[in-house]
CSV table of C-alpha atoms in Angstrom, one decimal:
chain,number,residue,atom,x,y,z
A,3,UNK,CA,-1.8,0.6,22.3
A,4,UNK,CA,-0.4,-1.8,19.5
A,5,UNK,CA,-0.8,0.0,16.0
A,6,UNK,CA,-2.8,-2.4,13.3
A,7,UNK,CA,-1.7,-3.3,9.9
A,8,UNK,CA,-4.0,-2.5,6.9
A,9,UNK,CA,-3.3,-4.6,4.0
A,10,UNK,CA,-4.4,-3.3,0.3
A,11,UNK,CA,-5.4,-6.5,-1.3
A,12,UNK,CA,-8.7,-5.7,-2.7
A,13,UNK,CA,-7.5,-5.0,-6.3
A,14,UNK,CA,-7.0,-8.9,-7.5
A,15,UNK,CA,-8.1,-11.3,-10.3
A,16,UNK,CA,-11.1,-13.4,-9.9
A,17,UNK,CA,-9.2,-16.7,-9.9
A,18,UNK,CA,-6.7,-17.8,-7.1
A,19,UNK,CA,-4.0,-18.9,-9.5
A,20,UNK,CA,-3.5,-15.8,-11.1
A,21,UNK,CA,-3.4,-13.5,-8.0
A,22,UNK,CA,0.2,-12.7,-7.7
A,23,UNK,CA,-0.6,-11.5,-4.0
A,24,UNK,CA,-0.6,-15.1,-3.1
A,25,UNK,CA,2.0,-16.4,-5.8
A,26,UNK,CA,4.6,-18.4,-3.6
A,27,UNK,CA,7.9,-16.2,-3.2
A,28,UNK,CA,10.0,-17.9,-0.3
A,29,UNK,CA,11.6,-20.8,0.2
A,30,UNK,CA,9.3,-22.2,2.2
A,31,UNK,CA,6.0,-21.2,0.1
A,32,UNK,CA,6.0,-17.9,1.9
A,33,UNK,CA,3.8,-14.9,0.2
A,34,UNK,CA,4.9,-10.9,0.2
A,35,UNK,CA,2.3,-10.4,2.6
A,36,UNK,CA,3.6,-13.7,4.7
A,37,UNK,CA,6.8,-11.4,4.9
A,38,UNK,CA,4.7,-7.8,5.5
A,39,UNK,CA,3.3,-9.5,8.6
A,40,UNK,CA,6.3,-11.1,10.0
A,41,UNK,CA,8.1,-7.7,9.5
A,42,UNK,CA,5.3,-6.1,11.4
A,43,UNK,CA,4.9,-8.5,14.5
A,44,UNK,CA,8.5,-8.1,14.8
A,45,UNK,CA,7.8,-3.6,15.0
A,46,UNK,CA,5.6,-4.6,17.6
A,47,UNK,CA,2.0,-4.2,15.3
A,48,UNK,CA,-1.0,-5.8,17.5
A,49,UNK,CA,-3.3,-6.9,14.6
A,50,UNK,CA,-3.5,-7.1,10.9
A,51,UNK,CA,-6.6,-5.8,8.7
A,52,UNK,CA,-7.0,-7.5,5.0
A,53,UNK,CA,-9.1,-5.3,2.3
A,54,UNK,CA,-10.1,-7.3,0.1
A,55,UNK,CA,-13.6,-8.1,-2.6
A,56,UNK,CA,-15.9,-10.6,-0.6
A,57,UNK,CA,-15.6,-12.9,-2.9
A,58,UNK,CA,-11.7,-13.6,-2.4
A,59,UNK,CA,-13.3,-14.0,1.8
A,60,UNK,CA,-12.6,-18.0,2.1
A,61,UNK,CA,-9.6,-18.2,0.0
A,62,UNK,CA,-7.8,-15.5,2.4
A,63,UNK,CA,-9.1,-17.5,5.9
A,64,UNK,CA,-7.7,-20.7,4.6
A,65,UNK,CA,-4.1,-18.9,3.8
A,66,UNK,CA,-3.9,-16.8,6.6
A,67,UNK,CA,-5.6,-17.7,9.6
A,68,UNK,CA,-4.1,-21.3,10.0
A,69,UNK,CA,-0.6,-19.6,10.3
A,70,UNK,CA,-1.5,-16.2,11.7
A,71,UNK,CA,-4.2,-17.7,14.6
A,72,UNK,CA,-1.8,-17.8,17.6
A,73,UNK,CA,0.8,-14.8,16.6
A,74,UNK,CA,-1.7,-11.6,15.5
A,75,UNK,CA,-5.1,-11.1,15.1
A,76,UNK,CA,-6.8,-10.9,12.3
A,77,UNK,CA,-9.9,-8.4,10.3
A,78,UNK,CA,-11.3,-9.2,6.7
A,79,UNK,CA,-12.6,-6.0,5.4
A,80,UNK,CA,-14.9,-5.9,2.2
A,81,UNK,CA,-14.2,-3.3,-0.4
A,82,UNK,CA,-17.2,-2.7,-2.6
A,83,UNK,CA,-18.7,-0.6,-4.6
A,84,UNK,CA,-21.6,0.9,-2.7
A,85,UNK,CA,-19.6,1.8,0.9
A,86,UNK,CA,-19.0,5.4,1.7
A,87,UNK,CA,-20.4,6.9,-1.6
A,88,UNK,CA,-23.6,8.3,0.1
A,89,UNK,CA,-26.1,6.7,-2.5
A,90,UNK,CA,-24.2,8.3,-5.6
A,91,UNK,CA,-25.3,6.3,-8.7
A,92,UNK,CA,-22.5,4.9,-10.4
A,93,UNK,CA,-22.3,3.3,-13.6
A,94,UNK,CA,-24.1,-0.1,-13.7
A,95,UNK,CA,-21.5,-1.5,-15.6
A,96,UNK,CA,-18.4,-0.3,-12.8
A,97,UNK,CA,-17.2,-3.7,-11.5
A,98,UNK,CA,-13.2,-2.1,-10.6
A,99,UNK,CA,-13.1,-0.7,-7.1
A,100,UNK,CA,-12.6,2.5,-6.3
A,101,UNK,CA,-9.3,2.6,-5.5
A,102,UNK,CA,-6.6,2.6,-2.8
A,103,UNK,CA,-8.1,6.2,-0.8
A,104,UNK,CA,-11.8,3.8,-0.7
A,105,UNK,CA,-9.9,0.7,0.5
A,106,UNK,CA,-8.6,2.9,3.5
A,107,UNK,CA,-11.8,3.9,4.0
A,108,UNK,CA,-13.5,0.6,4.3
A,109,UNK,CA,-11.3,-0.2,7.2
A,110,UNK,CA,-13.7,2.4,9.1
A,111,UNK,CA,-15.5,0.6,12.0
A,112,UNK,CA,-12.5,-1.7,12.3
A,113,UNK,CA,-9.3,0.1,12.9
A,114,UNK,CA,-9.7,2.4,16.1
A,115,UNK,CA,-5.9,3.0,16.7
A,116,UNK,CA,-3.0,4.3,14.6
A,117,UNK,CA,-2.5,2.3,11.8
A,118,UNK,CA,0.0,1.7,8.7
A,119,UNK,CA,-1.3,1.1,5.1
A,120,UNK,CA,0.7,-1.2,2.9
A,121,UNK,CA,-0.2,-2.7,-0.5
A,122,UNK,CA,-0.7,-6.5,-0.6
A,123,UNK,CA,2.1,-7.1,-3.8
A,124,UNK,CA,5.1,-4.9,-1.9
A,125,UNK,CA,7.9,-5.9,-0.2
A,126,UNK,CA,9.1,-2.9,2.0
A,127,UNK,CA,11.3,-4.3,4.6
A,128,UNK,CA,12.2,-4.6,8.1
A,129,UNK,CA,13.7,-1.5,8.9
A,130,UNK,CA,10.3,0.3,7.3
A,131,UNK,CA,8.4,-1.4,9.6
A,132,UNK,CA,10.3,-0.8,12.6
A,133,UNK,CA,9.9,2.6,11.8
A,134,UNK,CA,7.1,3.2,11.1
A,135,UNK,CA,5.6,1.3,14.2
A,136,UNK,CA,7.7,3.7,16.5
A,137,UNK,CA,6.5,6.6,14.8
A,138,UNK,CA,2.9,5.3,15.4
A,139,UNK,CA,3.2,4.1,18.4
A,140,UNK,CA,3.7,7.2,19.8
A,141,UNK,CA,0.7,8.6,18.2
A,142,UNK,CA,-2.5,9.4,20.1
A,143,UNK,CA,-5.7,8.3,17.9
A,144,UNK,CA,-7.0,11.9,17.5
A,145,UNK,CA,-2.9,13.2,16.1
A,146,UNK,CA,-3.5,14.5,12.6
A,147,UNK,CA,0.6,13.6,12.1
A,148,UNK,CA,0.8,10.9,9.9
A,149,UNK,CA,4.0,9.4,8.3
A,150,UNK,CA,5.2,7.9,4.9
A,151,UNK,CA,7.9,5.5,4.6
A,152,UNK,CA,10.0,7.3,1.9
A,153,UNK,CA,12.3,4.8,-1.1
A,154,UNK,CA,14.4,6.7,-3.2
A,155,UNK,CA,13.3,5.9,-6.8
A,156,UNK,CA,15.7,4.2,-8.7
A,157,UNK,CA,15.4,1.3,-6.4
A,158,UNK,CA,11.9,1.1,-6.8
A,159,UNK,CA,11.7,1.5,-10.8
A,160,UNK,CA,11.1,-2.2,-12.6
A,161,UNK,CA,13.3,-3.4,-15.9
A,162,UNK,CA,10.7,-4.5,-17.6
A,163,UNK,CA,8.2,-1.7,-18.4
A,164,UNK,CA,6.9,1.8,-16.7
A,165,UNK,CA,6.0,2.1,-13.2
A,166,UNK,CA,3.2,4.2,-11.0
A,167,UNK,CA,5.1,6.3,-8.0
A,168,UNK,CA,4.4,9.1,-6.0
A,169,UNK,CA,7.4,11.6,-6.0
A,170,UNK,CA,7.6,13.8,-3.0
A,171,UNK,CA,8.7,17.2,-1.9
A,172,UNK,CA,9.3,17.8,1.7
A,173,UNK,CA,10.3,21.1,3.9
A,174,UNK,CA,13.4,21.6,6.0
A,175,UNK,CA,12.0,19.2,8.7
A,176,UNK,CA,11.3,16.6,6.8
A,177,UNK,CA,6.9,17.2,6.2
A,178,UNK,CA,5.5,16.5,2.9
A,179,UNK,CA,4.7,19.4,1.0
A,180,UNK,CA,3.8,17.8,-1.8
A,181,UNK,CA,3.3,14.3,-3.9
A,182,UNK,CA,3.1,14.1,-8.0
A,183,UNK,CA,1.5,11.1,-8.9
A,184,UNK,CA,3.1,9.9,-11.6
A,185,UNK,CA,1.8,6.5,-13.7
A,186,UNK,CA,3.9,5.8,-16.7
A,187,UNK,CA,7.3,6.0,-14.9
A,188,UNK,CA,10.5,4.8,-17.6
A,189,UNK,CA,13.7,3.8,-15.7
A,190,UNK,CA,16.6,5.5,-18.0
A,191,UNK,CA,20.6,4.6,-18.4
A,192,UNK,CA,20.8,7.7,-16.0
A,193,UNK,CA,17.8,8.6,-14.4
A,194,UNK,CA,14.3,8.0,-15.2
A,195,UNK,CA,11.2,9.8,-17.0
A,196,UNK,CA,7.5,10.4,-16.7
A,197,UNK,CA,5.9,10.5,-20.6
A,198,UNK,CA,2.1,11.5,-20.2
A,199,UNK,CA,-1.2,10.7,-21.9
A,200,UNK,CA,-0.2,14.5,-22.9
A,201,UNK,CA,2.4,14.0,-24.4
A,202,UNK,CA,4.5,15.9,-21.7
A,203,UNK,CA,8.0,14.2,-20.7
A,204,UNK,CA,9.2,15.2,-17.1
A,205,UNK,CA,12.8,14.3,-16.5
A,206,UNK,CA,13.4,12.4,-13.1
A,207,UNK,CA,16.9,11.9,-10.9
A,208,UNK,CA,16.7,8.9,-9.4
A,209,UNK,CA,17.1,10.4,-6.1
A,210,UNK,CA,13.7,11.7,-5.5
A,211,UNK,CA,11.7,10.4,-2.5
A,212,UNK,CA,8.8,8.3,-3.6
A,213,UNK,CA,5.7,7.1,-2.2
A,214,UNK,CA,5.3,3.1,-2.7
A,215,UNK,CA,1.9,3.0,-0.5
A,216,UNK,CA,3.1,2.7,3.1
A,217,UNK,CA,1.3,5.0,5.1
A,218,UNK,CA,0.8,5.6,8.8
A,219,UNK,CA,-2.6,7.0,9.8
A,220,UNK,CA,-4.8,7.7,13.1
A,221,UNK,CA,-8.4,7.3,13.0
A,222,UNK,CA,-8.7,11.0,12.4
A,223,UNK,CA,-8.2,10.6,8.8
A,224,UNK,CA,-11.5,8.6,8.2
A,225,UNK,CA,-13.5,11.7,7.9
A,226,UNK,CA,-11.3,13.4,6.1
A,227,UNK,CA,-11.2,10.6,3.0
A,228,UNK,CA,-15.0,10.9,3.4
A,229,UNK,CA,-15.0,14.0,1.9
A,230,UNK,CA,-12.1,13.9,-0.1
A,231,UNK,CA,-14.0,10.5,-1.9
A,232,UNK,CA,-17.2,12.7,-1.9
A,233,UNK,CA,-15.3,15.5,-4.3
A,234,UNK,CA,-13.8,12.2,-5.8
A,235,UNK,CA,-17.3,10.9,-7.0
A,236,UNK,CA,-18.6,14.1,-8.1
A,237,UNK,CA,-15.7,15.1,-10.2
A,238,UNK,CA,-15.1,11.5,-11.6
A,239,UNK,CA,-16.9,9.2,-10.3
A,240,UNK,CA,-18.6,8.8,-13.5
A,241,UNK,CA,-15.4,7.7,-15.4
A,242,UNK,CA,-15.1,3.6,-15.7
A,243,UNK,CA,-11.8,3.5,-14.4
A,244,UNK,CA,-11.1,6.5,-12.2
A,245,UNK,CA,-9.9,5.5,-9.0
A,246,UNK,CA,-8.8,7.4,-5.7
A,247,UNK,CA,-5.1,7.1,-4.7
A,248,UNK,CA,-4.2,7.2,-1.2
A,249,UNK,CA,-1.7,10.3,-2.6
A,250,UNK,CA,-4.1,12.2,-3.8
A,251,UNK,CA,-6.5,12.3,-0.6
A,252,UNK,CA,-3.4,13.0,1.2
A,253,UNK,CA,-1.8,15.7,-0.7
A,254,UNK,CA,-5.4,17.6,-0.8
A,255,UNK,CA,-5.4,17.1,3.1
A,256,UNK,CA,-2.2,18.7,3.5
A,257,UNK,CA,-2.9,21.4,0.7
A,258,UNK,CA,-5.9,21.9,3.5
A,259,UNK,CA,-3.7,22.2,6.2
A,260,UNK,CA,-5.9,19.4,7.8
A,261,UNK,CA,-2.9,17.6,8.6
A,262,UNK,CA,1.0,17.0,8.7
A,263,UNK,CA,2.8,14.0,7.2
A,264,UNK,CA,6.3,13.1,8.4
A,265,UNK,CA,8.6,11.3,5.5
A,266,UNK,CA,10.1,8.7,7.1
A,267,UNK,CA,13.6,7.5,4.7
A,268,UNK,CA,14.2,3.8,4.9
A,269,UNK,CA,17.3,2.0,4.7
A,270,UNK,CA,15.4,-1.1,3.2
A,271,UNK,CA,15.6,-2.1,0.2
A,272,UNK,CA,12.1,-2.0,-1.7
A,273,UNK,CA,10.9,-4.4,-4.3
A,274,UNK,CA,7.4,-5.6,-5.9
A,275,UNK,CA,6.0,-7.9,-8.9
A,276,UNK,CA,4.7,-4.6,-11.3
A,277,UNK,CA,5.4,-7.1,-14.2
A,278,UNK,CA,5.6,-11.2,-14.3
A,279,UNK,CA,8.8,-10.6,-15.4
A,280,UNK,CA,9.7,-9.1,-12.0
A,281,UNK,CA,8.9,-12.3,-9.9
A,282,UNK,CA,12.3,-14.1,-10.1
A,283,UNK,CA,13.9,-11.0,-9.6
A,284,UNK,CA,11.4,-10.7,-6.3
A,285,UNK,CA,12.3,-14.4,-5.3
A,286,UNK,CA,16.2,-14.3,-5.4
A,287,UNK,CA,15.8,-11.0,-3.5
A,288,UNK,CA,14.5,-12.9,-0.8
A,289,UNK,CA,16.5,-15.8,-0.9
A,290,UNK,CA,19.2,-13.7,-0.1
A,291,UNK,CA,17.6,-12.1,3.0
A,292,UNK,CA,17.5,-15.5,4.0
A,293,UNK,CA,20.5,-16.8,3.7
A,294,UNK,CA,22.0,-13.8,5.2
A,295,UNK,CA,20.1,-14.8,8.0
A,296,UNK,CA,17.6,-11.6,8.1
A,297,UNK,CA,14.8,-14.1,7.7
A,298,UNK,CA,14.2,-17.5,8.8
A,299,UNK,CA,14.1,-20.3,6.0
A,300,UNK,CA,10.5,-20.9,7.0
A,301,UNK,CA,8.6,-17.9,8.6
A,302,UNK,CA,5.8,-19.8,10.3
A,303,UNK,CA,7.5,-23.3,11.5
């Protein structure tokens, strides 16, 4: 069985212009998640699986499915507020979802085979994909063994401001132990650093292994974010802007021993829009995929 593709692309703005998910990035109008797909037909991925709010429905059909109809098939998935929180009364005034652990979650009912996880805005790379999709496809849907494409962090750290990452510890064999999430990320002249809310500075390589949000999954884990959302809502659901990261619901799960999660390093190079600053950066990066002939000047023609 093919594995599916879950894209994260549930956290936008309210207006099409300003969604940088869909900004135009290659030469041929081409979005990140135009390149996320090709990548993944080309791993041999069987179908592709947008999260998104229902009211961004329409505008992702008239991107997608006129270019996508005859190469992959295609799920919309609707992230909102009232799915999977087993009638817990949030705030009335809550309009942000509840984050990248809920997205996943949503995708319940829909996904029935092993599956990758990839946010909407990232560009990860052939050679992620290619892993990644052997690593599934050998993967029966009730394995608890899931996988996480690996970037070393000072490729993924942004010029123009602090980023969010996940930094991993792994055992001899290559399992996640571990995963900090860290949200205020400073690339350094040497190095990087992690200033918190606290106050408290933690000191970074560069080298360390970092989660950028691509995941491989089974269905097995859909009951298992169940309950790790469940403990979510009850410790914090009540906060306006707490949200549950896909890190999070996996590190408690491996805490748990409820599963294993293979690092996967990849050679590709990783690059996303954190900042608009990053977009040109974004686009020349691509161009030069292209003209080195690891992607066709037009994706779709």
């Amino acid at each position: 069985m093919k594995p599916t593709l879950v894209i994260l692309a549930a956290g936008m703005a309210s207006r099409y212009g300003s969604m940088k998910q869909v900004e135009s990035f290659g030469p041929a109008g081409e979005t990140i998640m135009d390149y996320s797909i090709y990548d993944a037909i080309r791993a041999g991925f069987g179908k592709v699986v947008f999260i998104i709010r229902a009211q961004h429905g329409e505008t992702f059909r008239s991107i997608f499915e006129p270019k996508l109809a005859d190469r992959i098939q295609t799920e919309y998935v609707y992230q909102e507020l009232d799915l999977h929180t087993g009638g817990y009364a949030w705030l009335p005034t809550r309009t942000k979802p509840w984050g990248t652990a809920h997205a996943v979650l949503c995708a319940q009912g829909v996904v029935q085979e092993p599956f990758a996880v990839i946010n909407a805005d990232d560009f990860y790379g052939r050679d992620s994909y290619a892993k990644l999709g052997h690593y599934l496809a050998a993967l029966s849907n009730e394995s608890t063994a899931y996988a996480m494409v690996g970037f070393t962090l000072k490729n993924t750290l942004s010029e123009h401001g602090t980023v969010a990452r996940g930094v991993c510890q792994t055992d001899a064999v290559g399992n996640l132990t571990d995963i900090q999430e860290l949200t205020k990320i400073a690339k350094l002249t040497h190095g990087a650093e992690h200033r918190g809310d606290d106050g408290k500075v933690v000191a970074l390589s560069g080298e360390e292994p970092v989660s950028m949000n691509m995941w491989g999954f089974t269905p097995a884990i859909f009951p298992q974010l169940e309950a790790d959302f469940r403990a979510f809502l009850a410790a914090k659901g009540a906060e306006m802007k707490s949200e549950a990261y896909i890190p999070m619901s996996v590190g408690s799960i491996i805490r748990n021993s409820q599963a294993t999660c293979q690092v996967l390093r990849s050679d590709s190079t990783w690059f996303g829009v954190t900042y608009r600053e990053d977009k040109p950066v974004v686009q020349a990066s691509i161009a030069q995929q292209v003209s080195s002939g690891a992607y066709p000047p037009s994706l779709w023609a």
